[in-house]
Coordinates of C-alpha atoms in Angstrom, one line a residue:
Chain A
M125 CA -4.6 -17.1 26.7
I126 CA -2.1 -15.3 28.8
A127 CA 0.7 -17.8 27.9
E128 CA -0.1 -17.4 24.2
L129 CA 0.0 -13.7 24.4
I130 CA 3.4 -13.8 26.2
A131 CA 4.7 -16.2 23.6
A132 CA 3.5 -14.0 20.7
F133 CA 5.0 -11.0 22.4
L134 CA 8.3 -12.7 22.8
K135 CA 8.3 -13.8 19.2
I136 CA 7.6 -10.3 18.0
V137 CA 10.4 -8.9 20.3
L138 CA 12.8 -11.5 19.0
V139 CA 12.1 -11.0 15.2
L140 CA 12.0 -7.2 15.5
G141 CA 15.2 -7.0 17.6
T142 CA 17.0 -9.4 15.2
I143 CA 15.8 -7.3 12.2
S144 CA 17.0 -4.1 13.7
L145 CA 20.4 -5.5 14.4
V146 CA 20.7 -7.3 11.1
V147 CA 19.6 -4.0 9.3
A148 CA 22.4 -2.1 11.1
Y149 CA 25.0 -4.6 9.9
L150 CA 23.6 -4.6 6.5
T151 CA 24.9 -1.1 5.9
Y152 CA 28.3 -2.3 7.0
L153 CA 28.1 -5.3 4.7
E154 CA 27.1 -3.1 1.8
R155 CA 29.9 -0.6 2.2
K156 CA 32.4 -3.5 2.7
I157 CA 31.3 -5.5 -0.4
I158 CA 31.1 -2.4 -2.6
G159 CA 34.5 -1.4 -1.3
H160 CA 36.1 -4.7 -2.2
I161 CA 34.4 -4.7 -5.7
Q162 CA 35.9 -1.3 -6.2
M163 CA 39.3 -2.4 -5.1
R164 CA 39.0 -0.4 -1.8
M165 CA 39.0 -1.7 1.8
G166 CA 35.7 -0.2 3.0
P167 CA 35.4 0.9 6.6
M168 CA 38.5 -0.2 8.5
R169 CA 39.0 2.2 11.5
V170 CA 36.4 1.3 14.1
G171 CA 37.1 -2.1 15.5
W172 CA 38.6 -5.0 13.8
H173 CA 38.1 -4.5 10.0
G174 CA 35.5 -1.8 10.9
L175 CA 33.2 -4.2 12.6
L176 CA 31.9 -1.6 15.1
Q177 CA 31.2 1.0 12.3
P178 CA 27.4 0.5 12.4
I179 CA 27.3 1.1 16.1
A180 CA 29.4 4.3 15.7
D181 CA 27.0 5.5 12.8
G182 CA 24.1 4.8 14.9
L183 CA 25.5 6.8 17.8
K184 CA 26.4 9.6 15.5
L185 CA 22.9 9.8 14.1
F186 CA 21.4 9.6 17.6
L187 CA 23.5 12.5 18.9
K188 CA 23.0 14.7 15.9
E189 CA 20.7 17.7 15.9
D190 CA 17.3 17.0 14.7
I191 CA 16.5 19.9 12.3
I192 CA 12.9 20.6 11.3
P193 CA 12.9 23.3 8.5
S194 CA 11.0 26.4 9.5
K195 CA 8.7 26.4 6.4
A196 CA 8.0 22.6 6.8
D197 CA 4.6 21.3 7.7
K198 CA 5.7 20.1 11.2
I199 CA 3.2 17.3 11.8
V200 CA 3.5 15.6 8.5
F201 CA 7.2 16.1 8.6
V202 CA 7.4 14.2 11.8
I203 CA 5.0 11.5 10.9
A204 CA 6.6 10.7 7.6
P205 CA 9.6 8.7 8.7
I206 CA 7.3 6.7 10.9
M207 CA 5.0 6.0 8.0
V208 CA 8.0 4.7 6.1
L209 CA 9.4 2.5 8.9
V210 CA 6.1 1.0 10.2
P211 CA 5.0 -0.8 7.0
A212 CA 8.6 -2.0 6.5
F213 CA 8.4 -3.9 9.9
V214 CA 4.6 -4.7 9.9
V215 CA 5.4 -6.9 6.8
Y216 CA 7.4 -9.3 9.0
S217 CA 4.2 -10.2 11.0
V218 CA 3.2 -12.8 8.3
L219 CA 6.6 -13.7 6.6
P220 CA 7.6 -17.3 7.0
F221 CA 11.1 -18.0 8.5
D222 CA 10.7 -21.7 9.2
E223 CA 8.1 -24.3 9.3
N224 CA 7.3 -23.6 13.0
F225 CA 8.8 -20.2 13.3
Y226 CA 6.6 -17.3 12.2
I227 CA 4.8 -14.6 14.0
T228 CA 1.4 -15.4 12.6
Q229 CA -0.1 -17.2 9.7
V230 CA -2.9 -15.6 7.9
N231 CA -5.1 -16.8 4.9
V232 CA -4.2 -13.8 2.9
G233 CA -0.6 -13.6 3.8
L234 CA 1.0 -12.8 0.4
F235 CA -1.6 -10.3 -0.4
L236 CA -1.2 -8.6 2.9
V237 CA 2.5 -8.2 2.4
L238 CA 1.8 -6.6 -1.0
A239 CA -0.8 -4.3 0.6
V240 CA 1.2 -3.2 3.5
S241 CA 4.4 -2.7 1.5
S242 CA 2.5 -0.5 -0.8
L243 CA 1.9 1.9 2.0
G244 CA 5.7 2.7 2.2
V245 CA 5.0 5.2 -0.7
F246 CA 2.9 7.4 1.6
G247 CA 5.8 8.1 3.9
I248 CA 7.9 9.1 1.0
V249 CA 5.4 11.4 -0.6
M250 CA 4.5 12.9 2.8
A251 CA 8.3 13.5 3.4
G252 CA 8.7 15.1 0.1
W253 CA 5.7 17.3 0.4
A254 CA 6.2 18.3 4.0
S255 CA 9.9 19.3 3.6
N256 CA 8.7 22.2 1.4
S257 CA 11.8 21.8 -0.8
K258 CA 12.0 21.4 -4.5
Y259 CA 14.4 18.5 -4.5
S260 CA 12.3 16.7 -1.9
L261 CA 9.1 17.3 -3.9
L262 CA 10.7 16.2 -7.2
G263 CA 12.0 13.0 -5.5
A264 CA 8.6 12.4 -4.0
F265 CA 6.9 12.7 -7.4
R266 CA 9.3 10.3 -9.0
S267 CA 9.0 7.9 -6.2
A268 CA 5.2 7.9 -6.2
A269 CA 5.1 7.2 -10.0
Q270 CA 7.7 4.6 -9.8
M271 CA 6.5 2.7 -6.8
L272 CA 2.9 2.9 -8.0
S273 CA 3.8 1.3 -11.5
Y274 CA 6.3 -1.3 -10.3
E275 CA 3.9 -2.5 -7.6
I276 CA 1.6 -3.5 -10.4
F277 CA 4.3 -5.7 -12.0
L278 CA 5.3 -7.1 -8.6
G279 CA 1.7 -8.2 -7.9
F280 CA 1.3 -9.6 -11.4
S281 CA 4.6 -11.5 -11.3
L282 CA 3.4 -13.3 -8.2
I283 CA 0.1 -14.5 -9.7
G284 CA 1.9 -17.3 -11.7
P285 CA 3.5 -18.9 -8.7
L286 CA 0.2 -18.4 -6.8
M287 CA -1.8 -20.2 -9.5
L288 CA 0.7 -23.1 -9.1
A289 CA 0.5 -23.1 -5.2
G290 CA -3.3 -22.4 -5.1
S291 CA -3.1 -20.4 -2.0
L292 CA -2.2 -17.1 -0.6
N293 CA -1.0 -18.5 2.7
F294 CA 2.8 -18.5 2.8
Q295 CA 3.0 -22.0 4.6
N296 CA 1.1 -23.6 1.8
I297 CA 3.1 -21.8 -0.9
V298 CA 6.3 -23.1 0.6
K299 CA 4.9 -26.6 1.0
A300 CA 3.8 -26.7 -2.6
Q301 CA 7.5 -26.4 -3.5
S302 CA 8.8 -29.3 -1.5
D303 CA 9.7 -31.1 -4.8
V304 CA 10.6 -28.4 -7.3
W305 CA 11.2 -24.8 -6.5
F306 CA 8.9 -22.4 -8.4
V307 CA 11.8 -20.5 -10.0
F308 CA 12.3 -23.5 -12.3
Y309 CA 8.6 -23.5 -13.3
Q310 CA 8.4 -19.7 -13.4
P311 CA 11.7 -18.2 -14.6
L312 CA 9.9 -15.4 -16.3
A313 CA 7.9 -14.5 -13.3
F314 CA 11.1 -14.5 -11.2
I315 CA 12.9 -12.0 -13.6
V316 CA 9.9 -9.7 -13.5
F317 CA 9.5 -10.0 -9.7
F318 CA 13.4 -9.3 -9.0
I319 CA 13.5 -6.2 -11.3
A320 CA 10.2 -4.9 -9.7
A321 CA 11.6 -5.7 -6.3
L322 CA 14.7 -3.5 -7.1
A323 CA 12.4 -0.7 -8.1
E324 CA 10.2 -1.1 -5.1
T325 CA 13.0 -0.9 -2.7
N326 CA 14.4 2.2 -4.6
R327 CA 17.7 0.4 -5.2
I328 CA 20.1 1.1 -8.0
P329 CA 19.4 1.0 -11.0
F330 CA 16.1 2.4 -10.0
D331 CA 17.1 4.8 -7.2
L332 CA 15.6 7.8 -9.0
P333 CA 13.7 9.1 -5.8
E334 CA 17.0 9.7 -4.2
A335 CA 19.2 10.2 -7.2
E336 CA 22.3 11.9 -5.5
T337 CA 23.7 13.4 -8.5
E338 CA 20.6 15.3 -9.6
L339 CA 18.3 15.7 -6.5
V340 CA 20.8 16.1 -3.6
A341 CA 19.2 13.2 -1.6
G342 CA 15.7 13.2 -3.1
F343 CA 12.8 12.9 -0.7
H344 CA 14.9 12.8 2.4
T345 CA 17.1 15.9 1.7
E346 CA 15.8 17.9 4.5
Y347 CA 16.0 15.1 7.2
S348 CA 18.7 14.7 9.7
G349 CA 19.5 12.7 12.8
M350 CA 17.1 9.9 13.9
K351 CA 14.5 10.7 11.4
F352 CA 17.1 10.2 8.6
A353 CA 18.1 6.9 10.3
F354 CA 14.5 5.8 10.0
F355 CA 14.4 6.1 6.2
F356 CA 17.7 4.3 6.1
L357 CA 16.5 1.4 8.4
A358 CA 13.3 1.2 6.4
E359 CA 15.1 0.8 3.1
Y360 CA 17.1 -2.1 4.5
A361 CA 14.2 -3.7 6.3
N362 CA 12.4 -3.6 2.9
I363 CA 15.2 -5.3 1.1
M364 CA 15.1 -8.1 3.7
A365 CA 11.3 -8.4 3.4
V366 CA 11.5 -8.5 -0.3
S367 CA 14.2 -11.1 -0.3
T368 CA 12.1 -13.2 2.2
V369 CA 9.1 -13.1 -0.1
C370 CA 11.3 -14.0 -2.9
I371 CA 12.6 -17.0 -1.1
A372 CA 9.2 -18.0 0.0
V373 CA 7.6 -17.8 -3.4
F374 CA 10.4 -18.8 -5.7
F375 CA 13.2 -20.6 -3.8
G376 CA 11.3 -23.1 -1.5
G377 CA 11.4 -21.0 1.7
W378 CA 13.0 -23.1 4.5
G379 CA 13.3 -26.2 2.3
G380 CA 16.8 -27.4 1.3
I381 CA 18.5 -30.2 -0.4
D382 CA 17.7 -33.6 1.4
A383 CA 21.3 -34.9 1.2
I384 CA 22.4 -32.1 3.6
P385 CA 20.4 -32.2 6.7
L386 CA 20.3 -28.7 8.1
P387 CA 17.5 -27.0 10.0
G388 CA 15.1 -24.9 8.0
I389 CA 16.1 -21.6 9.4
V390 CA 19.7 -22.2 8.4
W391 CA 18.6 -22.9 4.8
Y392 CA 16.5 -19.8 4.9
L393 CA 19.4 -17.7 6.1
L394 CA 21.8 -19.1 3.4
K395 CA 19.3 -18.2 0.7
M396 CA 18.7 -14.7 2.4
A397 CA 22.6 -14.1 2.4
V398 CA 23.0 -15.0 -1.3
L399 CA 20.1 -12.8 -2.3
I400 CA 21.2 -9.8 -0.4
F401 CA 24.7 -10.2 -1.9
V402 CA 23.1 -10.1 -5.3
F403 CA 21.3 -6.9 -4.3
I404 CA 24.5 -5.3 -3.2
W405 CA 26.4 -6.6 -6.3
I406 CA 23.9 -5.1 -8.6
R407 CA 24.3 -1.8 -6.8
A408 CA 28.1 -1.9 -7.4
T409 CA 27.6 -2.8 -11.0
L410 CA 24.9 -1.0 -12.8
P411 CA 24.4 2.6 -13.6
R412 CA 21.1 4.5 -13.0
Y413 CA 18.2 4.5 -15.4
R414 CA 16.9 7.7 -16.8
Y415 CA 13.3 8.5 -15.7
D416 CA 11.7 7.8 -19.1
Q417 CA 13.8 4.7 -19.5
L418 CA 12.4 3.5 -16.2
M419 CA 8.8 3.9 -17.3
R420 CA 9.5 2.5 -20.7
V421 CA 11.2 -0.7 -19.3
G422 CA 8.3 -1.1 -16.8
W423 CA 5.3 -0.7 -19.1
K424 CA 6.5 -1.8 -22.5
F425 CA 8.7 -4.8 -21.5
M426 CA 7.8 -6.0 -18.0
F427 CA 4.1 -5.6 -18.0
P428 CA 3.5 -7.7 -21.2
L429 CA 6.0 -10.2 -19.9
A430 CA 4.1 -10.6 -16.7
I431 CA 0.7 -10.9 -18.5
L432 CA 2.3 -13.4 -20.8
N433 CA 3.5 -15.5 -17.9
I434 CA 0.0 -15.5 -16.3
F435 CA -1.5 -16.5 -19.7
V436 CA 1.0 -19.4 -20.2
T437 CA 0.7 -20.6 -16.8
G438 CA -3.1 -20.6 -17.0
L439 CA -3.0 -22.5 -20.3
V440 CA -0.5 -25.1 -19.1
K441 CA -2.5 -25.6 -15.9
F442 CA -5.7 -25.9 -17.8
L443 CA -4.4 -28.3 -20.4
F444 CA -2.0 -30.7 -18.4
L445 CA -2.9 -30.4 -14.7
Chain B
M50 CA -13.4 -8.3 23.0
E51 CA -14.6 -8.1 19.4
L52 CA -17.2 -5.5 20.4
L53 CA -14.4 -3.4 22.0
F54 CA -12.4 -3.4 18.9
F55 CA -15.5 -2.6 16.8
Y56 CA -16.1 0.4 19.0
L57 CA -12.4 1.4 18.8
F58 CA -12.5 1.2 14.9
A59 CA -15.8 3.0 14.7
A60 CA -14.6 5.8 16.9
G61 CA -11.6 6.1 14.6
I62 CA -13.6 6.0 11.4
I63 CA -16.1 8.7 12.6
G64 CA -13.5 11.0 14.1
A65 CA -11.2 10.8 11.1
S66 CA -14.0 11.2 8.5
L67 CA -15.3 14.2 10.4
L68 CA -11.7 15.8 10.1
V69 CA -11.6 14.9 6.4
V70 CA -14.7 17.0 5.6
T71 CA -13.6 19.9 7.8
R72 CA -9.8 20.3 7.2
S73 CA -8.8 23.3 5.1
N74 CA -5.5 21.7 4.0
V75 CA -6.3 19.3 1.3
I76 CA -3.2 17.2 1.8
H77 CA -4.1 16.7 5.5
A78 CA -7.6 15.7 4.4
A79 CA -6.2 13.1 2.1
L80 CA -3.9 11.7 4.8
L81 CA -6.8 11.5 7.2
L82 CA -8.8 9.8 4.6
V83 CA -6.2 7.1 4.4
L84 CA -6.4 6.7 8.2
T85 CA -10.2 6.2 7.8
F86 CA -9.6 3.5 5.3
F87 CA -7.3 1.7 7.7
F88 CA -9.9 1.7 10.4
M89 CA -12.5 0.5 7.9
S90 CA -10.2 -2.3 6.9
G91 CA -10.2 -3.2 10.6
V92 CA -14.0 -3.3 10.7
F93 CA -14.0 -5.6 7.6
V94 CA -11.7 -8.0 9.4
L95 CA -14.2 -8.2 12.3
A96 CA -17.0 -8.9 9.9
G97 CA -15.2 -11.9 8.5
A98 CA -14.2 -10.2 5.2
E99 CA -10.4 -10.6 5.4
F100 CA -9.9 -10.4 1.6
L101 CA -11.9 -7.3 1.4
A102 CA -10.0 -5.7 4.2
V103 CA -6.6 -6.3 2.4
V104 CA -8.2 -5.0 -0.9
Q105 CA -9.3 -1.9 1.0
V106 CA -5.7 -1.2 2.1
L107 CA -4.1 -2.3 -1.2
L108 CA -6.5 -0.5 -3.5
Y109 CA -8.0 2.5 -1.6
A110 CA -5.0 3.4 0.7
G111 CA -2.1 2.2 -1.6
G112 CA -3.7 3.0 -5.0
I113 CA -6.5 5.5 -5.2
M114 CA -5.1 7.7 -2.3
V115 CA -1.7 7.9 -3.8
L116 CA -3.4 9.1 -7.1
Y117 CA -5.2 11.7 -5.1
L118 CA -2.0 12.9 -3.4
F119 CA -0.3 13.0 -6.7
S120 CA -3.0 15.0 -8.4
I121 CA -3.2 17.5 -5.4
M122 CA 0.5 18.1 -5.6
L123 CA 0.3 18.5 -9.4
M124 CA -2.5 21.1 -9.1
N125 CA -0.8 23.0 -6.4
A126 CA -3.9 22.8 -4.4
E127 CA -2.3 23.9 -1.1
V128 CA -2.9 27.5 -2.0
S129 CA -6.7 27.0 -1.4
V130 CA -5.9 26.9 2.4
R131 CA -6.3 30.6 2.5
L132 CA -9.7 30.6 0.7
R133 CA -13.2 30.4 2.2
Q134 CA -13.8 26.7 2.7
F135 CA -17.5 26.3 2.8
H136 CA -20.4 27.4 0.6
R137 CA -22.7 30.2 1.6
Q138 CA -25.6 27.7 1.8
S139 CA -23.8 25.6 4.5
F140 CA -26.6 26.2 7.0
F141 CA -29.2 24.5 4.8
T142 CA -26.6 21.7 4.1
I143 CA -26.4 21.0 7.7
V144 CA -30.2 21.0 8.0
V145 CA -30.5 18.6 5.0
S146 CA -27.8 16.4 6.4
L147 CA -29.7 16.2 9.8
I148 CA -32.8 15.3 8.1
L149 CA -31.1 12.6 6.0
A150 CA -29.6 11.3 9.3
A151 CA -33.0 11.3 11.0
E152 CA -34.5 9.5 8.0
I153 CA -31.8 6.7 7.9
W154 CA -32.1 6.5 11.7
W155 CA -35.9 6.1 11.5
K156 CA -36.1 3.9 8.5
V157 CA -33.1 1.6 8.8
L158 CA -32.4 1.3 12.6
G159 CA -35.6 2.2 14.4
G160 CA -39.2 1.5 13.3
G161 CA -38.9 -2.1 14.3
A162 CA -37.5 -3.2 10.9
A163 CA -37.1 -7.0 10.9
Y164 CA -33.6 -8.2 10.2
P165 CA -32.8 -11.8 9.5
A166 CA -31.4 -14.0 12.3
F167 CA -27.7 -14.3 12.4
K168 CA -26.3 -17.1 10.3
G169 CA -22.6 -16.5 10.0
F170 CA -20.3 -18.2 7.5
S171 CA -19.4 -21.8 7.2
W172 CA -15.7 -21.0 7.6
T173 CA -14.0 -19.1 10.4
L174 CA -11.5 -16.4 10.1
G175 CA -7.9 -17.3 9.2
T176 CA -8.5 -21.0 8.2
T177 CA -7.2 -22.0 4.9
P178 CA -10.2 -22.9 2.9
G179 CA -11.9 -19.7 3.9
N180 CA -12.9 -16.4 2.9
V181 CA -10.5 -16.0 -0.2
E182 CA -11.4 -19.4 -1.7
A183 CA -15.2 -18.8 -1.1
L184 CA -15.0 -15.4 -2.6
G185 CA -13.0 -16.5 -5.5
S186 CA -15.3 -19.3 -6.5
I187 CA -18.4 -17.2 -6.1
L188 CA -16.9 -14.3 -8.1
Y189 CA -15.9 -16.4 -11.0
T190 CA -19.1 -18.6 -11.3
K191 CA -22.2 -16.8 -10.2
Y192 CA -20.9 -13.2 -10.7
L193 CA -18.7 -13.7 -13.8
F194 CA -20.7 -11.5 -16.0
P195 CA -20.8 -8.5 -13.6
F196 CA -17.2 -9.1 -13.1
E197 CA -16.4 -8.7 -16.8
V198 CA -18.6 -5.7 -17.0
A199 CA -16.6 -4.1 -14.2
S200 CA -13.3 -4.7 -16.0
I201 CA -14.8 -3.0 -19.1
L202 CA -15.9 -0.1 -16.8
L203 CA -12.3 0.1 -15.5
L204 CA -10.9 0.1 -19.1
A205 CA -13.3 2.9 -20.2
A206 CA -12.4 4.9 -17.1
M207 CA -8.8 4.5 -17.8
I208 CA -9.0 5.6 -21.5
G209 CA -11.3 8.5 -20.4
A210 CA -8.9 9.7 -17.7
I211 CA -6.0 9.7 -20.2
V212 CA -8.0 11.6 -22.8
L213 CA -9.2 14.2 -20.2
A214 CA -5.8 14.8 -18.5
K215 CA -3.7 14.8 -21.7
R216 CA -2.3 18.2 -22.6
T217 CA -3.2 18.9 -26.3
I218 CA -0.2 20.5 -28.1
D219 CA -1.2 23.0 -30.8
R220 CA 1.2 23.0 -33.7
Chain C
M149 CA -20.0 -10.7 18.4
V150 CA -20.9 -7.4 16.9
P151 CA -24.7 -7.1 16.2
L152 CA -25.9 -6.0 12.7
S153 CA -27.4 -2.8 13.9
H154 CA -23.9 -1.5 14.8
Y155 CA -22.6 -2.0 11.3
L156 CA -25.7 -0.2 10.0
A157 CA -25.4 2.7 12.4
L158 CA -21.7 3.2 11.6
G159 CA -22.5 3.0 7.9
A160 CA -25.3 5.6 8.3
V161 CA -23.2 8.0 10.2
V162 CA -20.3 7.8 7.8
F163 CA -22.7 8.2 4.9
V164 CA -24.2 11.4 6.4
I165 CA -20.7 12.8 7.1
G166 CA -19.8 12.2 3.5
A167 CA -23.0 13.7 2.2
A168 CA -22.6 16.8 4.2
G169 CA -19.0 17.0 3.0
V170 CA -20.1 16.9 -0.6
L171 CA -22.8 19.6 -0.1
M172 CA -20.8 21.9 2.2
R173 CA -17.3 22.2 0.8
R174 CA -16.1 24.4 -2.0
N175 CA -12.9 22.5 -2.8
A176 CA -13.6 20.0 -5.5
I177 CA -10.9 17.5 -4.3
I178 CA -12.5 17.4 -0.9
I179 CA -15.8 16.8 -2.6
L180 CA -14.4 13.8 -4.4
M181 CA -12.9 12.4 -1.1
S182 CA -16.4 12.9 0.5
I183 CA -17.8 10.8 -2.3
E184 CA -15.3 8.0 -1.4
L185 CA -16.5 8.3 2.2
M186 CA -20.1 7.7 1.1
L187 CA -19.1 4.7 -1.1
N188 CA -17.2 3.2 1.9
A189 CA -20.0 3.8 4.2
V190 CA -22.2 1.6 1.7
N191 CA -19.4 -1.0 2.0
I192 CA -19.5 -1.2 5.7
T193 CA -23.3 -1.8 5.4
L194 CA -22.8 -4.4 2.8
V195 CA -20.2 -6.4 4.7
G196 CA -22.4 -6.2 7.8
F197 CA -25.3 -7.7 6.0
S198 CA -23.1 -10.2 4.3
R199 CA -22.0 -11.5 7.8
Q200 CA -25.6 -11.5 9.0
W201 CA -26.7 -13.7 6.3
G202 CA -23.7 -15.8 6.0
D203 CA -23.8 -15.0 2.2
L204 CA -20.8 -13.7 0.3
T205 CA -22.9 -11.6 -2.2
G206 CA -22.5 -8.5 0.0
Q207 CA -18.7 -8.9 -0.2
V208 CA -18.8 -9.3 -4.0
L209 CA -20.9 -6.2 -4.2
A210 CA -18.4 -4.3 -2.1
I211 CA -15.6 -5.3 -4.5
F212 CA -17.7 -3.9 -7.3
V213 CA -18.2 -0.8 -5.3
I214 CA -14.3 -0.4 -4.9
T215 CA -14.0 -0.9 -8.6
V216 CA -16.5 1.9 -9.4
A217 CA -14.6 4.0 -6.8
A218 CA -11.4 3.6 -8.5
A219 CA -12.9 4.5 -11.9
E220 CA -14.6 7.5 -10.3
A221 CA -11.5 8.6 -8.7
A222 CA -9.4 8.3 -12.1
V223 CA -12.0 10.2 -14.2
G224 CA -12.9 12.7 -11.5
L225 CA -9.3 13.6 -10.9
A226 CA -8.7 13.8 -14.7
I227 CA -11.6 16.3 -15.0
L228 CA -10.2 18.3 -12.0
I229 CA -6.7 18.4 -13.6
S230 CA -8.0 19.6 -16.9
L231 CA -10.3 22.2 -15.2
N232 CA -7.4 23.4 -13.2
R233 CA -5.2 23.7 -16.3
D234 CA -7.8 25.7 -18.3
R235 CA -9.3 27.9 -15.7
S236 CA -7.1 27.5 -12.7
V237 CA -10.0 27.2 -10.3
L238 CA -10.6 24.3 -7.9
N239 CA -13.7 25.6 -6.1
V240 CA -16.9 24.2 -7.5
D241 CA -18.9 27.4 -7.1
E242 CA -16.4 29.3 -9.4
V243 CA -17.1 26.8 -12.2
N244 CA -20.3 28.5 -13.3
L245 CA -20.1 29.2 -17.1
L246 CA -23.0 26.9 -17.8
K247 CA -25.1 28.5 -15.1
W248 CA -28.1 30.3 -16.4

């Protein structure tokens, strides 16, 4: 009992520590990749090719004055960044990293991930409302509408692969893909999932909640110092979580090509690296959607597509399997 | 251990729900209601209803309560903080509630009502053919008709909500 | 091992809190939230009984209760929004046009 507890605790510390560190370096990676795509060098000053930049940034944020606006609702204002960060990290408790390396394994795994990640929107709405600023409130409004609608497509796009796997447990979903990855059976679901994931993580082209050019910084306009860093950390932690779900459901999790014997965790990290590169690549390439376009794309294009995918999957499964 | 967690969750539910019905700030009340739903989801896990626990978080906390927050902000409901919060008949309300509580206590808990002996489920929590599979199969066989009726109800509510909240533009 | 009476007691207490909220408060949104509390109290009772009997019917019923709660929230909030737009009131005792 005690040994189990200690082992679980160590695993949690390991996963959380790694994620916090990787998240810090994701910001560096993002700036560097976007810099090179735009024919710049990106951060170069701190350390060799700017490698120490995230640490300098972290120190700067840590030492900055923590401003709470005088007209803000103080309690909600303080809780909001925590409410964003906690769901982003709780999700990792059920995500699969390797066949034998996961924090815990629950029967409703995928469903739990969807449920917990849907809570992030509370932090954003709370932040927007508590700041008592019009830009924050507008950002929060947009974010609530956007995340609420794209959550639906995210869930619906996952139903197709789930029907093939026949389980909500991540381990079983990955094991069901030992022959063929679901992305080949479910290309439509993958497209819908990926677009919805971009919208859920508030990335370009769906970064309306924090559209810099119109809303200053959206819902976190009034935040500074560590509280601002929390929103930042949560965004990147969410990107990694969504990539992990994508890998587990569409790209066979830790499974790789049999000809190249590599441990599962290496395959997982490779896939993760590719997906995160794609995320950053999209940010460097695409412009932002307008709000009405965002809603039109969601409800008139992606929603029917997701429903169609479920229908076709069900029909094929009923007729041939 | 299980009992300890139950008491923890129960204390959370009761405390948070008491705050929900007494706060003057609507947004605070809504956020506390979310907290109540979290604790309830914990109680559901203890009772072996893990699917229901996740549905509680996904639908109640992640869906319905966001709708509430959204509408509160749309209606600019924070101004009502300065108004009188309770009816003038509050005294009678408390009396009626106490009577209701006594009634439930006497009828449901006391009075030597006979409850069935504990049977429990055939599966245990967290095992793979478990709660989700069992619930799915019973929902789509024995309770298929009520399930369809519920979906019609949701559709009707959706159309009703759109018709009611839509701004009519006079030309 | 939590006995059934604990679930029932918890359900009863939350139900009474919700009922008191519905009867006491003037703010219509809080009244809607109190109704949600009452529905959830019923869910606790249903889940407790479901575990006692080892029968999933209680949980199925709880899912239907959640469905009804979602429908109720959508329609109720729509009514409140249109009420707020037409008469800019949110307190239930000020909505008294139909009162004799």
